[in-house]
Short mmCIF file of N, CA and C in Angstrom, two decimals:
data_model
loop_
_atom_site.label_atom_id
_atom_site.label_comp_id
_atom_site.label_asym_id
_atom_site.label_seq_id
_atom_site.Cartn_x
_atom_site.Cartn_y
_atom_site.Cartn_z
N MET A 1 0.85 -1.17 0.00
CA MET A 1 0.00 0.00 0.00
C MET A 1 0.90 1.24 0.00
N GLU A 2 0.44 2.26 -0.69
CA GLU A 2 1.21 3.49 -0.80
C GLU A 2 0.25 4.68 -0.73
N VAL A 3 0.82 5.85 -0.48
CA VAL A 3 0.05 7.07 -0.64
C VAL A 3 -0.06 7.30 -2.14
N ALA A 4 -1.27 7.38 -2.64
CA ALA A 4 -1.50 7.55 -4.08
C ALA A 4 -1.30 9.03 -4.42
N THR A 5 -0.07 9.40 -4.72
CA THR A 5 0.29 10.80 -4.91
C THR A 5 -0.31 11.43 -6.15
N LYS A 6 -0.82 10.63 -7.08
CA LYS A 6 -1.41 11.18 -8.30
C LYS A 6 -2.93 11.30 -8.22
N GLU A 7 -3.52 10.84 -7.11
CA GLU A 7 -4.97 10.89 -6.95
C GLU A 7 -5.38 12.02 -6.01
N GLU A 8 -6.57 12.55 -6.24
CA GLU A 8 -7.09 13.63 -5.41
C GLU A 8 -7.13 13.20 -3.95
N HIS A 9 -6.69 14.07 -3.09
CA HIS A 9 -6.63 13.87 -1.64
C HIS A 9 -5.62 12.80 -1.21
N ASN A 10 -4.84 12.30 -2.14
CA ASN A 10 -3.76 11.34 -1.86
C ASN A 10 -4.18 10.20 -0.94
N PRO A 11 -5.15 9.37 -1.36
CA PRO A 11 -5.58 8.26 -0.51
C PRO A 11 -4.52 7.17 -0.42
N ILE A 12 -4.70 6.26 0.53
CA ILE A 12 -3.87 5.08 0.62
C ILE A 12 -4.45 4.05 -0.34
N ALA A 13 -3.60 3.50 -1.20
CA ALA A 13 -4.07 2.54 -2.21
C ALA A 13 -2.98 1.53 -2.49
N GLN A 14 -3.37 0.38 -3.06
CA GLN A 14 -2.36 -0.59 -3.43
C GLN A 14 -1.54 -0.03 -4.58
N ASP A 15 -0.24 -0.20 -4.49
CA ASP A 15 0.69 0.30 -5.49
C ASP A 15 0.41 -0.35 -6.84
N VAL A 16 0.42 0.47 -7.89
CA VAL A 16 0.16 0.00 -9.25
C VAL A 16 1.39 0.30 -10.10
N LYS A 17 1.77 -0.64 -10.93
CA LYS A 17 2.87 -0.45 -11.87
C LYS A 17 2.40 -0.88 -13.24
N LYS A 18 2.46 0.04 -14.20
CA LYS A 18 2.03 -0.24 -15.58
C LYS A 18 0.61 -0.77 -15.63
N GLY A 19 -0.28 -0.17 -14.80
CA GLY A 19 -1.68 -0.53 -14.81
C GLY A 19 -2.04 -1.80 -14.08
N LYS A 20 -1.06 -2.47 -13.48
CA LYS A 20 -1.32 -3.71 -12.76
C LYS A 20 -0.96 -3.54 -11.28
N LEU A 21 -1.72 -4.24 -10.42
CA LEU A 21 -1.38 -4.22 -9.00
C LEU A 21 0.01 -4.81 -8.83
N ARG A 22 0.82 -4.14 -8.04
CA ARG A 22 2.21 -4.57 -7.86
C ARG A 22 2.29 -5.75 -6.89
N ASP A 23 3.07 -6.74 -7.27
CA ASP A 23 3.39 -7.87 -6.39
C ASP A 23 4.72 -7.59 -5.73
N TYR A 24 4.83 -8.01 -4.47
CA TYR A 24 6.08 -7.84 -3.76
C TYR A 24 6.63 -9.19 -3.33
N HIS A 25 7.92 -9.20 -3.08
CA HIS A 25 8.62 -10.40 -2.65
C HIS A 25 8.28 -10.72 -1.20
N GLY A 26 7.63 -11.81 -0.96
CA GLY A 26 7.41 -12.33 0.39
C GLY A 26 6.61 -11.44 1.31
N PRO A 27 6.23 -11.98 2.46
CA PRO A 27 5.45 -11.19 3.43
C PRO A 27 6.35 -10.16 4.12
N ILE A 28 5.72 -9.12 4.60
CA ILE A 28 6.45 -8.12 5.39
C ILE A 28 6.09 -8.35 6.85
N PHE A 29 7.08 -8.32 7.71
CA PHE A 29 6.87 -8.62 9.12
C PHE A 29 6.82 -7.37 10.00
N TRP A 30 6.70 -6.22 9.38
CA TRP A 30 6.68 -4.96 10.09
C TRP A 30 5.52 -4.13 9.56
N ASN A 31 5.20 -3.09 10.28
CA ASN A 31 4.22 -2.12 9.80
C ASN A 31 4.96 -1.14 8.90
N TYR A 32 4.33 -0.78 7.81
CA TYR A 32 4.97 0.07 6.81
C TYR A 32 4.07 1.26 6.53
N GLY A 33 4.61 2.43 6.69
CA GLY A 33 3.81 3.63 6.46
C GLY A 33 4.68 4.78 6.01
N MET A 34 4.22 5.98 6.31
CA MET A 34 4.96 7.17 5.91
C MET A 34 4.82 8.24 6.96
N ILE A 35 5.72 9.22 6.86
CA ILE A 35 5.68 10.35 7.77
C ILE A 35 5.04 11.52 7.03
N PRO A 36 3.88 11.97 7.50
CA PRO A 36 3.20 13.09 6.83
C PRO A 36 4.07 14.34 6.81
N GLN A 37 3.80 15.20 5.88
CA GLN A 37 4.46 16.49 5.74
C GLN A 37 5.97 16.34 5.57
N THR A 38 6.36 15.32 4.83
CA THR A 38 7.74 15.15 4.40
C THR A 38 7.71 14.92 2.89
N TRP A 39 8.83 15.22 2.23
CA TRP A 39 8.92 15.04 0.78
C TRP A 39 10.37 14.83 0.40
N GLU A 40 10.62 13.73 -0.29
CA GLU A 40 11.96 13.43 -0.79
C GLU A 40 12.09 14.11 -2.16
N ASP A 41 12.72 15.26 -2.15
CA ASP A 41 12.78 16.16 -3.31
C ASP A 41 13.56 15.54 -4.47
N PRO A 42 12.90 15.32 -5.62
CA PRO A 42 13.59 14.75 -6.77
C PRO A 42 14.51 15.73 -7.47
N ASN A 43 14.53 16.97 -7.02
CA ASN A 43 15.37 18.00 -7.62
C ASN A 43 16.68 18.21 -6.86
N VAL A 44 16.84 17.50 -5.75
CA VAL A 44 18.02 17.68 -4.90
C VAL A 44 18.79 16.36 -4.83
N VAL A 45 20.08 16.42 -5.22
CA VAL A 45 20.95 15.24 -5.17
C VAL A 45 21.64 15.21 -3.81
N HIS A 46 21.50 14.09 -3.12
CA HIS A 46 22.12 13.91 -1.80
C HIS A 46 23.63 13.78 -1.98
N PRO A 47 24.43 14.51 -1.19
CA PRO A 47 25.88 14.51 -1.40
C PRO A 47 26.56 13.16 -1.20
N GLU A 48 26.08 12.35 -0.30
CA GLU A 48 26.72 11.05 -0.02
C GLU A 48 26.28 9.98 -1.02
N THR A 49 24.97 9.86 -1.25
CA THR A 49 24.47 8.78 -2.11
C THR A 49 24.53 9.13 -3.59
N LYS A 50 24.64 10.43 -3.90
CA LYS A 50 24.65 10.93 -5.29
C LYS A 50 23.33 10.63 -6.01
N CYS A 51 22.24 10.49 -5.23
CA CYS A 51 20.92 10.22 -5.78
C CYS A 51 19.95 11.31 -5.33
N ALA A 52 18.99 11.62 -6.17
CA ALA A 52 17.93 12.55 -5.81
C ALA A 52 16.79 11.79 -5.14
N GLY A 53 15.93 12.53 -4.46
CA GLY A 53 14.79 11.93 -3.77
C GLY A 53 13.79 11.29 -4.72
N ASP A 54 12.93 10.45 -4.18
CA ASP A 54 11.99 9.68 -4.99
C ASP A 54 10.62 10.33 -5.18
N ASN A 55 10.47 11.60 -4.76
CA ASN A 55 9.24 12.37 -4.98
C ASN A 55 8.07 11.84 -4.16
N ASP A 56 8.34 11.25 -3.04
CA ASP A 56 7.32 10.71 -2.15
C ASP A 56 7.58 11.18 -0.72
N PRO A 57 6.58 10.97 0.16
CA PRO A 57 6.85 11.18 1.59
C PRO A 57 7.88 10.17 2.08
N VAL A 58 8.49 10.44 3.23
CA VAL A 58 9.47 9.53 3.81
C VAL A 58 8.73 8.30 4.36
N ASP A 59 9.26 7.13 4.04
CA ASP A 59 8.70 5.87 4.52
C ASP A 59 9.14 5.61 5.96
N VAL A 60 8.27 4.93 6.70
CA VAL A 60 8.62 4.51 8.06
C VAL A 60 8.30 3.02 8.20
N VAL A 61 9.26 2.31 8.77
CA VAL A 61 9.10 0.89 9.07
C VAL A 61 8.99 0.79 10.58
N GLU A 62 7.80 0.39 11.06
CA GLU A 62 7.54 0.29 12.49
C GLU A 62 7.78 -1.16 12.89
N ILE A 63 8.70 -1.40 13.82
CA ILE A 63 9.18 -2.75 14.12
C ILE A 63 8.57 -3.34 15.38
N GLY A 64 7.48 -2.77 15.86
CA GLY A 64 6.88 -3.24 17.11
C GLY A 64 6.19 -4.59 17.00
N SER A 65 5.55 -4.96 18.10
CA SER A 65 4.98 -6.30 18.24
C SER A 65 3.55 -6.44 17.75
N ALA A 66 2.87 -5.36 17.44
CA ALA A 66 1.46 -5.43 17.04
C ALA A 66 1.28 -4.96 15.60
N SER A 67 0.29 -5.55 14.94
CA SER A 67 -0.10 -5.06 13.61
C SER A 67 -0.91 -3.79 13.81
N ILE A 68 -0.63 -2.80 13.00
CA ILE A 68 -1.35 -1.53 13.07
C ILE A 68 -2.30 -1.47 11.89
N ALA A 69 -3.55 -1.12 12.13
CA ALA A 69 -4.56 -1.08 11.08
C ALA A 69 -4.18 -0.05 10.02
N GLN A 70 -4.45 -0.41 8.76
CA GLN A 70 -4.18 0.49 7.64
C GLN A 70 -4.86 1.84 7.86
N GLY A 71 -4.12 2.91 7.60
CA GLY A 71 -4.65 4.26 7.72
C GLY A 71 -4.55 4.85 9.11
N THR A 72 -4.07 4.08 10.07
CA THR A 72 -3.94 4.56 11.44
C THR A 72 -2.82 5.60 11.53
N VAL A 73 -3.08 6.66 12.25
CA VAL A 73 -2.03 7.64 12.57
C VAL A 73 -1.56 7.29 13.97
N GLU A 74 -0.29 6.96 14.08
CA GLU A 74 0.24 6.42 15.33
C GLU A 74 1.55 7.11 15.69
N PRO A 75 1.68 7.62 16.92
CA PRO A 75 2.97 8.19 17.34
C PRO A 75 4.04 7.10 17.38
N VAL A 76 5.21 7.42 16.87
CA VAL A 76 6.32 6.48 16.89
C VAL A 76 7.56 7.12 17.49
N LYS A 77 8.46 6.27 17.93
CA LYS A 77 9.76 6.69 18.44
C LYS A 77 10.77 6.37 17.34
N VAL A 78 11.42 7.37 16.82
CA VAL A 78 12.40 7.20 15.75
C VAL A 78 13.67 6.59 16.33
N LEU A 79 14.20 5.56 15.63
CA LEU A 79 15.38 4.85 16.12
C LEU A 79 16.56 4.93 15.16
N GLY A 80 16.30 5.02 13.86
CA GLY A 80 17.38 5.04 12.87
C GLY A 80 16.81 5.14 11.47
N VAL A 81 17.69 4.96 10.48
CA VAL A 81 17.27 5.11 9.09
C VAL A 81 18.20 4.32 8.17
N LEU A 82 17.63 3.79 7.10
CA LEU A 82 18.38 3.17 6.00
C LEU A 82 18.25 4.06 4.77
N ALA A 83 19.32 4.20 4.02
CA ALA A 83 19.33 4.99 2.78
C ALA A 83 19.18 4.03 1.60
N MET A 84 17.94 3.65 1.28
CA MET A 84 17.72 2.74 0.16
C MET A 84 17.81 3.48 -1.16
N ILE A 85 18.41 2.83 -2.14
CA ILE A 85 18.52 3.39 -3.49
C ILE A 85 17.74 2.47 -4.41
N ASP A 86 16.66 3.01 -4.97
CA ASP A 86 15.73 2.26 -5.81
C ASP A 86 15.70 2.92 -7.18
N ASP A 87 16.19 2.22 -8.18
CA ASP A 87 16.22 2.77 -9.55
C ASP A 87 16.91 4.12 -9.60
N GLY A 88 17.99 4.27 -8.84
CA GLY A 88 18.76 5.50 -8.85
C GLY A 88 18.17 6.62 -8.03
N GLU A 89 17.07 6.36 -7.30
CA GLU A 89 16.44 7.38 -6.46
C GLU A 89 16.65 7.04 -4.99
N LEU A 90 16.86 8.07 -4.18
CA LEU A 90 17.03 7.90 -2.74
C LEU A 90 15.66 7.78 -2.10
N ASP A 91 15.46 6.70 -1.35
CA ASP A 91 14.17 6.39 -0.72
C ASP A 91 14.44 6.02 0.74
N TRP A 92 14.48 7.03 1.61
CA TRP A 92 14.78 6.82 3.02
C TRP A 92 13.78 5.88 3.67
N LYS A 93 14.25 5.02 4.56
CA LYS A 93 13.42 4.11 5.34
C LYS A 93 13.71 4.38 6.82
N ILE A 94 12.84 5.15 7.45
CA ILE A 94 12.97 5.43 8.88
C ILE A 94 12.60 4.16 9.64
N ILE A 95 13.42 3.77 10.59
CA ILE A 95 13.13 2.63 11.45
C ILE A 95 12.64 3.21 12.78
N ALA A 96 11.44 2.77 13.19
CA ALA A 96 10.81 3.33 14.38
C ALA A 96 10.03 2.24 15.11
N ILE A 97 9.58 2.58 16.30
CA ILE A 97 8.70 1.69 17.06
C ILE A 97 7.54 2.52 17.58
N ARG A 98 6.37 1.92 17.58
CA ARG A 98 5.17 2.60 18.09
C ARG A 98 5.45 3.01 19.54
N ALA A 99 5.15 4.25 19.87
CA ALA A 99 5.44 4.78 21.20
C ALA A 99 4.80 3.94 22.31
N ALA A 100 3.65 3.33 22.04
CA ALA A 100 2.94 2.53 23.04
C ALA A 100 3.39 1.07 23.06
N ASP A 101 4.32 0.67 22.20
CA ASP A 101 4.77 -0.72 22.17
C ASP A 101 5.55 -1.05 23.45
N PRO A 102 5.37 -2.26 24.00
CA PRO A 102 6.11 -2.63 25.20
C PRO A 102 7.64 -2.50 25.07
N MET A 103 8.19 -2.68 23.88
CA MET A 103 9.64 -2.58 23.68
C MET A 103 10.13 -1.13 23.57
N ALA A 104 9.23 -0.19 23.38
CA ALA A 104 9.64 1.20 23.15
C ALA A 104 10.50 1.76 24.28
N ALA A 105 10.20 1.38 25.52
CA ALA A 105 10.97 1.89 26.66
C ALA A 105 12.42 1.39 26.65
N ALA A 106 12.67 0.27 25.98
CA ALA A 106 14.02 -0.30 25.96
C ALA A 106 14.83 0.11 24.72
N LEU A 107 14.18 0.73 23.76
CA LEU A 107 14.85 1.10 22.51
C LEU A 107 14.97 2.62 22.41
N HIS A 108 16.20 3.10 22.31
CA HIS A 108 16.43 4.54 22.25
C HIS A 108 17.18 4.97 21.00
N ASP A 109 17.89 4.04 20.37
CA ASP A 109 18.68 4.33 19.18
C ASP A 109 18.84 3.03 18.41
N ILE A 110 19.38 3.12 17.21
CA ILE A 110 19.49 1.95 16.34
C ILE A 110 20.36 0.86 16.96
N SER A 111 21.36 1.23 17.76
CA SER A 111 22.21 0.22 18.41
C SER A 111 21.40 -0.64 19.38
N ASP A 112 20.39 -0.07 20.01
CA ASP A 112 19.53 -0.84 20.91
C ASP A 112 18.72 -1.89 20.14
N VAL A 113 18.32 -1.55 18.92
CA VAL A 113 17.56 -2.50 18.10
C VAL A 113 18.43 -3.72 17.83
N GLU A 114 19.67 -3.49 17.43
CA GLU A 114 20.56 -4.62 17.14
C GLU A 114 20.81 -5.45 18.39
N ALA A 115 20.96 -4.80 19.54
CA ALA A 115 21.25 -5.52 20.78
C ALA A 115 20.05 -6.27 21.34
N LYS A 116 18.87 -5.67 21.26
CA LYS A 116 17.69 -6.26 21.91
C LYS A 116 16.76 -6.99 20.94
N MET A 117 16.93 -6.75 19.66
CA MET A 117 16.10 -7.40 18.65
C MET A 117 17.01 -7.85 17.50
N PRO A 118 17.96 -8.74 17.79
CA PRO A 118 18.94 -9.12 16.76
C PRO A 118 18.27 -9.64 15.49
N GLY A 119 18.81 -9.19 14.37
CA GLY A 119 18.32 -9.64 13.07
C GLY A 119 17.24 -8.77 12.46
N VAL A 120 16.64 -7.90 13.25
CA VAL A 120 15.54 -7.07 12.72
C VAL A 120 16.05 -6.11 11.65
N ILE A 121 17.14 -5.42 11.91
CA ILE A 121 17.65 -4.45 10.93
C ILE A 121 18.04 -5.15 9.64
N SER A 122 18.76 -6.25 9.74
CA SER A 122 19.15 -6.96 8.51
C SER A 122 17.92 -7.51 7.81
N GLY A 123 16.91 -7.95 8.58
CA GLY A 123 15.67 -8.43 7.97
C GLY A 123 14.96 -7.33 7.20
N VAL A 124 14.88 -6.14 7.77
CA VAL A 124 14.25 -5.01 7.09
C VAL A 124 15.03 -4.68 5.81
N ARG A 125 16.34 -4.58 5.94
CA ARG A 125 17.18 -4.24 4.77
C ARG A 125 17.02 -5.28 3.66
N GLU A 126 17.06 -6.55 4.02
CA GLU A 126 16.97 -7.59 2.98
C GLU A 126 15.59 -7.65 2.35
N TRP A 127 14.54 -7.40 3.13
CA TRP A 127 13.20 -7.37 2.53
C TRP A 127 13.12 -6.26 1.49
N PHE A 128 13.62 -5.08 1.85
CA PHE A 128 13.59 -3.96 0.90
C PHE A 128 14.56 -4.16 -0.26
N ARG A 129 15.61 -4.90 -0.07
CA ARG A 129 16.51 -5.19 -1.18
C ARG A 129 15.78 -6.01 -2.25
N TRP A 130 14.97 -6.96 -1.84
CA TRP A 130 14.35 -7.93 -2.75
C TRP A 130 12.91 -7.62 -3.14
N TYR A 131 12.21 -6.70 -2.45
CA TYR A 131 10.76 -6.66 -2.53
C TYR A 131 10.18 -6.34 -3.89
N LYS A 132 10.91 -5.76 -4.80
CA LYS A 132 10.34 -5.46 -6.12
C LYS A 132 10.80 -6.42 -7.21
N THR A 133 11.53 -7.45 -6.84
CA THR A 133 12.02 -8.39 -7.84
C THR A 133 10.91 -9.16 -8.56
N PRO A 134 9.72 -9.40 -7.96
CA PRO A 134 8.66 -10.07 -8.73
C PRO A 134 8.22 -9.27 -9.96
N ASP A 135 8.46 -7.95 -9.94
CA ASP A 135 8.14 -7.09 -11.10
C ASP A 135 9.27 -7.09 -12.12
N GLY A 136 10.30 -7.88 -11.89
CA GLY A 136 11.44 -7.92 -12.81
C GLY A 136 12.47 -6.84 -12.55
N LYS A 137 12.30 -6.10 -11.46
CA LYS A 137 13.26 -5.06 -11.12
C LYS A 137 14.50 -5.67 -10.49
N PRO A 138 15.64 -5.00 -10.62
CA PRO A 138 16.86 -5.50 -9.98
C PRO A 138 16.79 -5.30 -8.46
N LEU A 139 17.71 -5.90 -7.77
CA LEU A 139 17.80 -5.71 -6.32
C LEU A 139 18.06 -4.25 -6.00
N ASN A 140 17.47 -3.76 -4.91
CA ASN A 140 17.75 -2.41 -4.45
C ASN A 140 19.10 -2.39 -3.73
N ALA A 141 19.71 -1.23 -3.71
CA ALA A 141 20.99 -1.03 -3.02
C ALA A 141 20.77 -0.11 -1.83
N PHE A 142 21.82 0.07 -1.04
CA PHE A 142 21.74 0.93 0.13
C PHE A 142 23.02 1.75 0.23
N GLY A 143 22.85 3.02 0.55
CA GLY A 143 23.99 3.90 0.77
C GLY A 143 24.60 3.68 2.13
N TYR A 144 25.64 4.42 2.42
CA TYR A 144 26.32 4.39 3.71
C TYR A 144 26.79 2.97 4.06
N GLU A 145 27.32 2.28 3.07
CA GLU A 145 27.84 0.92 3.26
C GLU A 145 26.78 -0.01 3.84
N GLU A 146 25.54 0.25 3.50
CA GLU A 146 24.38 -0.56 3.90
C GLU A 146 24.08 -0.52 5.39
N LYS A 147 24.70 0.40 6.12
CA LYS A 147 24.48 0.49 7.56
C LYS A 147 23.19 1.26 7.87
N ALA A 148 22.54 0.84 8.94
CA ALA A 148 21.43 1.62 9.48
C ALA A 148 22.05 2.76 10.28
N LEU A 149 21.68 3.96 9.96
CA LEU A 149 22.23 5.14 10.61
C LEU A 149 21.45 5.45 11.88
N ASP A 150 22.06 6.17 12.80
CA ASP A 150 21.48 6.36 14.12
C ASP A 150 20.30 7.32 14.16
N LYS A 151 19.72 7.43 15.35
CA LYS A 151 18.54 8.27 15.57
C LYS A 151 18.80 9.73 15.20
N LYS A 152 19.97 10.25 15.58
CA LYS A 152 20.30 11.65 15.26
C LYS A 152 20.24 11.88 13.76
N PHE A 153 20.81 10.97 12.99
CA PHE A 153 20.79 11.11 11.53
C PHE A 153 19.36 10.99 11.01
N ALA A 154 18.59 10.06 11.56
CA ALA A 154 17.20 9.87 11.12
C ALA A 154 16.37 11.14 11.36
N ILE A 155 16.56 11.76 12.51
CA ILE A 155 15.85 13.02 12.82
C ILE A 155 16.25 14.10 11.81
N GLU A 156 17.53 14.16 11.45
CA GLU A 156 17.98 15.13 10.45
C GLU A 156 17.31 14.87 9.09
N VAL A 157 17.14 13.60 8.72
CA VAL A 157 16.45 13.26 7.47
C VAL A 157 15.01 13.76 7.53
N ILE A 158 14.34 13.52 8.64
CA ILE A 158 12.95 13.96 8.79
C ILE A 158 12.87 15.48 8.72
N GLU A 159 13.76 16.16 9.41
CA GLU A 159 13.75 17.63 9.39
C GLU A 159 14.01 18.16 7.98
N GLU A 160 14.99 17.58 7.30
CA GLU A 160 15.33 18.03 5.94
C GLU A 160 14.16 17.80 4.97
N THR A 161 13.53 16.65 5.07
CA THR A 161 12.42 16.35 4.15
C THR A 161 11.16 17.13 4.53
N HIS A 162 11.01 17.48 5.80
CA HIS A 162 9.89 18.35 6.19
C HIS A 162 10.11 19.75 5.62
N HIS A 163 11.34 20.22 5.69
CA HIS A 163 11.67 21.53 5.12
C HIS A 163 11.40 21.52 3.60
N ALA A 164 11.77 20.43 2.93
CA ALA A 164 11.50 20.31 1.48
C ALA A 164 10.01 20.33 1.22
N TRP A 165 9.24 19.64 2.05
CA TRP A 165 7.78 19.63 1.90
C TRP A 165 7.21 21.05 2.07
N LYS A 166 7.69 21.78 3.09
CA LYS A 166 7.22 23.15 3.30
C LYS A 166 7.51 24.02 2.08
N LYS A 167 8.72 23.90 1.51
CA LYS A 167 9.06 24.67 0.31
C LYS A 167 8.14 24.29 -0.84
N LEU A 168 7.82 23.02 -0.97
CA LEU A 168 6.92 22.57 -2.03
C LEU A 168 5.53 23.16 -1.85
N VAL A 169 5.01 23.11 -0.65
CA VAL A 169 3.67 23.64 -0.35
C VAL A 169 3.63 25.15 -0.59
N GLU A 170 4.72 25.83 -0.26
CA GLU A 170 4.79 27.28 -0.43
C GLU A 170 5.10 27.70 -1.86
N GLY A 171 5.31 26.73 -2.75
CA GLY A 171 5.60 27.04 -4.15
C GLY A 171 7.01 27.53 -4.37
N LYS A 172 7.92 27.21 -3.46
CA LYS A 172 9.29 27.70 -3.55
C LYS A 172 10.25 26.67 -4.11
N THR A 173 9.75 25.62 -4.76
CA THR A 173 10.58 24.60 -5.36
C THR A 173 9.84 24.02 -6.57
N ALA A 174 10.58 23.35 -7.42
CA ALA A 174 9.94 22.65 -8.53
C ALA A 174 9.03 21.59 -7.95
N LYS A 175 7.95 21.28 -8.60
CA LYS A 175 6.94 20.42 -8.02
C LYS A 175 7.08 18.95 -8.37
N GLY A 176 8.13 18.57 -9.07
CA GLY A 176 8.25 17.15 -9.40
C GLY A 176 7.00 16.68 -10.13
N LYS A 177 6.36 15.66 -9.63
CA LYS A 177 5.13 15.13 -10.22
C LYS A 177 3.90 15.89 -9.76
N ASN A 178 4.11 16.93 -8.96
CA ASN A 178 3.05 17.82 -8.52
C ASN A 178 1.96 17.11 -7.72
N TRP A 179 2.34 16.19 -6.88
CA TRP A 179 1.33 15.43 -6.14
C TRP A 179 0.62 16.22 -5.07
N LEU A 180 1.15 17.34 -4.64
CA LEU A 180 0.49 18.14 -3.62
C LEU A 180 -0.60 19.05 -4.19
N ALA A 181 -0.72 19.10 -5.51
CA ALA A 181 -1.73 19.95 -6.12
C ALA A 181 -3.13 19.43 -5.83
N ASN A 182 -3.22 18.17 -5.43
CA ASN A 182 -4.54 17.57 -5.20
C ASN A 182 -5.10 18.00 -3.88
#
């Protein structure tokens, strides 16, 4: 499911590719959503990854113990971020936990995830590496030597993409696919 950026009011809808519902590789074991009022600007090339943004809101992978109903707005605790590169576009994946999750009190940064939930970060990374291969797409890559970056870096990504979103809303940047016009 994705935010349908080309549809009026940007509803949540199943992702479509070339007019067909998109199939993904295997089940996902986490909640997958986005952070409102963020935008990965396709007009700005990131200095480290050398890729521009994917013209979407920032994705969030919630690693808690409960399934969250589709469309739910839920406070999360940001823990880290992966810099996924999909078809040459930078597609940040914020790693977070629902603030009300029992594990939230024990997790403060990405290093805590590795220590207290071993394998979760590599599981998230590998799922996103492979998830579009049923469509015939190549494996996705990751910047920063494939490392999950810490909470401080993740907060900076959120702040930067929120600033980009504000510029877009204010008409102070190129509009990419112009998904906010709806």
